[in-house]
mmCIF file of C-alpha atoms in Angstrom:
data_model
loop_
_atom_site.group_PDB
_atom_site.id
_atom_site.type_symbol
_atom_site.label_atom_id
_atom_site.label_comp_id
_atom_site.label_asym_id
_atom_site.label_seq_id
_atom_site.Cartn_x
_atom_site.Cartn_y
_atom_site.Cartn_z
ATOM 1 C CA UNK T 266 132.388 61.639 92.691
ATOM 2 C CA UNK T 267 128.962 60.720 91.295
ATOM 3 C CA UNK T 268 126.880 58.758 93.775
ATOM 4 C CA UNK T 269 124.603 56.195 92.143
ATOM 5 C CA UNK T 270 120.929 56.676 92.993
ATOM 6 C CA UNK T 271 119.438 54.065 95.282
ATOM 7 C CA UNK T 272 116.098 53.167 96.829
ATOM 8 C CA UNK T 273 113.119 55.256 95.763
ATOM 9 C CA UNK T 274 115.227 57.640 93.691
ATOM 10 C CA UNK T 275 116.597 54.762 91.604
ATOM 11 C CA UNK T 276 113.030 53.506 91.070
ATOM 12 C CA UNK T 277 111.797 56.975 90.069
ATOM 13 C CA UNK T 278 114.662 57.385 87.603
ATOM 14 C CA UNK T 279 113.991 53.935 86.185
ATOM 15 C CA UNK T 280 110.319 54.904 85.711
ATOM 16 C CA UNK T 281 111.458 58.192 84.102
ATOM 17 C CA UNK T 282 109.827 60.423 86.711
ATOM 18 C CA UNK T 283 113.257 62.050 87.080
ATOM 19 C CA UNK T 284 116.394 61.668 84.975
ATOM 20 C CA UNK T 285 119.980 60.881 85.882
ATOM 21 C CA UNK T 286 120.776 64.507 84.976
ATOM 22 C CA UNK T 287 118.228 65.766 87.537
ATOM 23 C CA UNK T 288 119.723 63.499 90.171
ATOM 24 C CA UNK T 289 123.336 64.364 89.302
ATOM 25 C CA UNK T 290 122.801 68.123 89.581
ATOM 26 C CA UNK T 291 120.706 67.778 92.735
ATOM 27 C CA UNK T 292 123.442 65.699 94.370
ATOM 28 C CA UNK T 293 126.096 68.231 93.340
ATOM 29 C CA UNK T 294 124.095 71.142 94.777
ATOM 30 C CA UNK T 295 123.431 69.372 98.062
ATOM 31 C CA UNK T 296 127.155 68.761 98.612
ATOM 32 C CA UNK T 297 126.634 65.495 100.540
ATOM 33 C CA UNK T 298 124.414 67.194 103.124
ATOM 34 C CA UNK T 299 121.976 64.293 102.889
ATOM 35 C CA UNK T 300 118.592 66.041 102.874
ATOM 36 C CA UNK T 301 116.282 63.515 101.185
ATOM 37 C CA UNK T 302 113.357 65.924 100.847
ATOM 38 C CA UNK T 303 115.634 68.633 99.412
ATOM 39 C CA UNK T 304 117.040 66.117 96.930
ATOM 40 C CA UNK T 305 113.489 65.362 95.769
ATOM 41 C CA UNK T 306 112.715 69.113 95.572
ATOM 42 C CA UNK T 307 115.765 69.777 93.409
ATOM 43 C CA UNK T 308 115.029 66.828 91.111
ATOM 44 C CA UNK T 309 111.420 68.001 90.834
ATOM 45 C CA UNK T 310 112.442 71.568 89.950
ATOM 46 C CA UNK T 311 114.942 70.357 87.365
ATOM 47 C CA UNK T 312 112.472 67.887 85.834
ATOM 48 C CA UNK T 313 109.786 70.605 85.760
ATOM 49 C CA UNK T 314 112.170 73.029 84.046
ATOM 50 C CA UNK T 315 112.949 70.404 81.397
ATOM 51 C CA UNK T 316 109.186 70.132 80.829
ATOM 52 C CA UNK T 317 108.952 73.899 80.238
ATOM 53 C CA UNK T 318 107.957 75.275 83.659
ATOM 54 C CA UNK T 319 109.726 78.429 84.878
ATOM 55 C CA UNK T 320 108.615 77.811 88.432
ATOM 56 C CA UNK T 321 106.886 75.253 90.606
ATOM 57 C CA UNK T 322 104.177 76.181 93.099
ATOM 58 C CA UNK T 323 104.599 74.282 96.348
ATOM 59 C CA UNK T 324 102.307 75.049 99.265
ATOM 60 C CA UNK T 325 100.559 72.806 101.774
ATOM 61 C CA UNK T 326 97.394 73.094 99.650
ATOM 62 C CA UNK T 327 98.769 73.003 96.106
ATOM 63 C CA UNK T 328 101.481 71.525 93.896
ATOM 64 C CA UNK T 329 101.783 72.788 90.347
ATOM 65 C CA UNK T 330 102.724 71.147 88.130
ATOM 66 C CA UNK T 331 101.061 68.249 89.872
ATOM 67 C CA UNK T 332 103.328 65.217 90.318
ATOM 68 C CA UNK T 333 100.624 63.177 88.570
ATOM 69 C CA UNK T 334 101.744 64.869 85.336
ATOM 70 C CA UNK T 335 105.095 63.049 85.782
ATOM 71 C CA UNK T 336 103.652 59.588 86.444
ATOM 72 C CA UNK T 337 100.297 57.874 86.742
ATOM 73 C CA UNK T 338 101.449 55.706 89.674
ATOM 74 C CA UNK T 339 99.506 56.975 92.677
ATOM 75 C CA UNK T 340 102.048 55.814 95.271
ATOM 76 C CA UNK T 341 104.896 57.717 93.577
ATOM 77 C CA UNK T 342 102.723 60.844 93.317
ATOM 78 C CA UNK T 343 101.932 60.659 97.047
ATOM 79 C CA UNK T 344 105.584 60.056 98.008
ATOM 80 C CA UNK T 345 106.837 62.981 95.915
ATOM 81 C CA UNK T 346 104.043 65.248 97.178
ATOM 82 C CA UNK T 347 104.896 64.412 100.780
ATOM 83 C CA UNK T 348 108.613 65.115 100.219
ATOM 84 C CA UNK T 349 107.922 68.431 98.497
ATOM 85 C CA UNK T 350 105.614 69.640 101.261
ATOM 86 C CA UNK T 351 108.341 68.893 103.836
ATOM 87 C CA UNK T 352 111.169 70.306 101.715
ATOM 88 C CA UNK T 353 109.696 73.816 101.648
ATOM 89 C CA UNK T 354 110.396 74.016 105.392
ATOM 90 C CA UNK T 355 113.591 71.932 105.544
ATOM 91 C CA UNK T 356 115.526 73.137 102.505
ATOM 92 C CA UNK T 357 119.018 74.231 103.677
ATOM 93 C CA UNK T 358 119.700 77.978 103.733
ATOM 94 C CA UNK T 359 122.768 77.642 101.507
ATOM 95 C CA UNK T 360 120.442 76.439 98.717
ATOM 96 C CA UNK T 361 117.483 78.819 98.811
ATOM 97 C CA UNK T 362 116.976 82.557 98.887
ATOM 98 C CA UNK T 363 113.522 83.352 100.254
ATOM 99 C CA UNK T 364 112.523 86.497 98.380
ATOM 100 C CA UNK T 365 110.445 89.243 100.009
ATOM 101 C CA UNK T 366 110.422 91.667 97.072
ATOM 102 C CA UNK T 367 109.899 90.383 93.518
ATOM 103 C CA UNK T 368 112.614 92.699 92.157
ATOM 104 C CA UNK T 369 115.237 91.004 94.369
ATOM 105 C CA UNK T 370 117.946 89.480 92.154
ATOM 106 C CA UNK T 371 121.141 90.165 94.091
ATOM 107 C CA UNK T 372 121.686 86.941 96.052
ATOM 108 C CA UNK T 373 123.270 84.138 94.033
ATOM 109 C CA UNK T 374 121.817 80.929 95.417
ATOM 110 C CA UNK T 375 120.696 77.943 93.345
ATOM 111 C CA UNK T 376 117.019 78.307 94.333
ATOM 112 C CA UNK T 377 114.631 81.192 94.859
ATOM 113 C CA UNK T 378 111.317 80.979 96.707
ATOM 114 C CA UNK T 379 108.745 83.740 96.332
ATOM 115 C CA UNK T 380 105.230 83.396 97.757
ATOM 116 C CA UNK T 381 105.147 79.623 97.330
ATOM 117 C CA UNK T 382 106.735 79.678 93.872
ATOM 118 C CA UNK T 383 110.076 77.891 93.621
ATOM 119 C CA UNK T 384 112.560 78.773 90.876
ATOM 120 C CA UNK T 385 115.950 77.641 89.727
ATOM 121 C CA UNK T 386 118.281 80.665 89.859
ATOM 122 C CA UNK T 387 118.396 81.048 86.070
ATOM 123 C CA UNK T 388 114.608 80.951 85.758
ATOM 124 C CA UNK T 389 114.151 83.532 88.537
ATOM 125 C CA UNK T 390 116.596 85.827 86.793
ATOM 126 C CA UNK T 391 114.928 85.414 83.399
ATOM 127 C CA UNK T 392 111.440 86.006 84.780
ATOM 128 C CA UNK T 393 112.325 89.066 86.838
ATOM 129 C CA UNK T 394 114.323 90.660 84.000
ATOM 130 C CA UNK T 395 111.543 89.904 81.524
ATOM 131 C CA UNK T 396 108.926 91.426 83.836
ATOM 132 C CA UNK T 397 111.069 94.519 84.375
ATOM 133 C CA UNK T 398 111.261 95.022 80.607
ATOM 134 C CA UNK T 399 107.517 94.536 80.194
ATOM 135 C CA UNK T 400 106.893 97.107 82.941
ATOM 136 C CA UNK T 401 109.065 99.612 81.047
ATOM 137 C CA UNK T 402 107.064 98.960 77.921
ATOM 138 C CA UNK T 403 103.769 99.331 79.799
ATOM 139 C CA UNK T 404 104.891 102.674 81.266
ATOM 140 C CA UNK T 405 105.690 103.881 77.784
ATOM 141 C CA UNK T 406 109.341 104.539 78.518
ATOM 142 C CA UNK T 407 110.270 102.581 75.400
ATOM 143 C CA UNK T 408 107.672 104.287 73.233
ATOM 144 C CA UNK T 409 108.881 105.347 69.818
ATOM 145 C CA UNK T 410 108.329 109.014 69.148
ATOM 146 C CA UNK T 411 108.124 109.328 65.366
ATOM 147 C CA UNK T 412 108.765 112.714 63.887
ATOM 148 C CA UNK T 413 105.812 114.199 62.051
ATOM 149 C CA UNK T 414 104.972 114.229 59.267
ATOM 150 C CA UNK T 415 105.215 110.572 58.428
ATOM 151 C CA UNK T 416 103.346 108.599 55.850
ATOM 152 C CA UNK T 417 102.305 105.011 55.639
ATOM 153 C CA UNK T 418 102.754 103.008 52.495
ATOM 154 C CA UNK T 419 99.865 103.178 50.080
ATOM 155 C CA UNK T 420 100.267 99.401 49.686
ATOM 156 C CA UNK T 421 98.824 98.854 53.180
ATOM 157 C CA UNK T 422 95.132 98.121 53.487
ATOM 158 C CA UNK T 423 93.022 99.962 56.071
ATOM 159 C CA UNK T 424 93.504 97.343 58.832
ATOM 160 C CA UNK T 425 97.267 97.286 58.253
ATOM 161 C CA UNK T 426 97.444 101.093 58.449
ATOM 162 C CA UNK T 427 95.449 101.011 61.690
ATOM 163 C CA UNK T 428 97.837 98.391 63.128
ATOM 164 C CA UNK T 429 100.903 100.439 62.111
ATOM 165 C CA UNK T 430 99.474 103.622 63.672
ATOM 166 C CA UNK T 431 98.627 101.754 66.854
ATOM 167 C CA UNK T 432 102.204 100.459 67.049
ATOM 168 C CA UNK T 433 103.568 103.984 66.638
ATOM 169 C CA UNK T 434 101.452 105.433 69.432
ATOM 170 C CA UNK T 435 101.211 102.575 71.970
ATOM 171 C CA UNK T 436 103.851 101.223 74.329
ATOM 172 C CA UNK T 437 102.928 97.660 73.332
ATOM 173 C CA UNK T 438 101.101 96.430 70.258
ATOM 174 C CA UNK T 439 100.434 92.903 69.136
ATOM 175 C CA UNK T 440 99.695 92.296 65.502
ATOM 176 C CA UNK T 441 98.067 88.937 64.883
ATOM 177 C CA UNK T 442 96.465 87.187 61.986
ATOM 178 C CA UNK T 443 96.524 84.032 59.956
ATOM 179 C CA UNK T 444 99.134 83.108 57.373
ATOM 180 C CA UNK T 445 99.348 85.519 54.472
ATOM 181 C CA UNK T 446 97.455 88.393 56.119
ATOM 182 C CA UNK T 447 100.405 90.811 55.911
ATOM 183 C CA UNK T 448 101.742 90.914 59.477
ATOM 184 C CA UNK T 449 105.383 90.951 58.408
ATOM 185 C CA UNK T 450 104.681 93.376 55.572
ATOM 186 C CA UNK T 451 102.877 95.715 57.984
ATOM 187 C CA UNK T 452 105.688 95.591 60.527
ATOM 188 C CA UNK T 453 108.319 96.337 57.908
#
């Protein structure tokens, strides 16, 4: 059953630092264990994810994103900061997998912690899979090997031909330019 937020959490939700959704999911994950600091950590991670952050850095020296980006009320920032700095030591083991090796994806826990970076499980999975793919690209294992001879369209200008050749012979190429410069035409 959904437990209504009370005390500081109710105030923070009312001031839109966190949302009811953050609180609901945090409560569900904690399973009535009653860890206040862990509840704040979970709400903070969820709120940060909704604001576009894949991870949150929490160390004794640094919090990023800074709680001041959630509210301009100094007291709330200090209270959240204090809870987060305690939660990194007190978070229950059933919630967090403390990762030693960045390729570790096998344990299914709601949270992952790696060198002070805290992730929701989904975000850890997305980041590690994305990095693994980028590493393959960087090693050239996904490099296209066009069969010679090949010819480039005579409709391409010199810069477009250079970009196309670079893409054919490099593991990763980025083609950039303003609107109407022929990026899509070059890629096709």
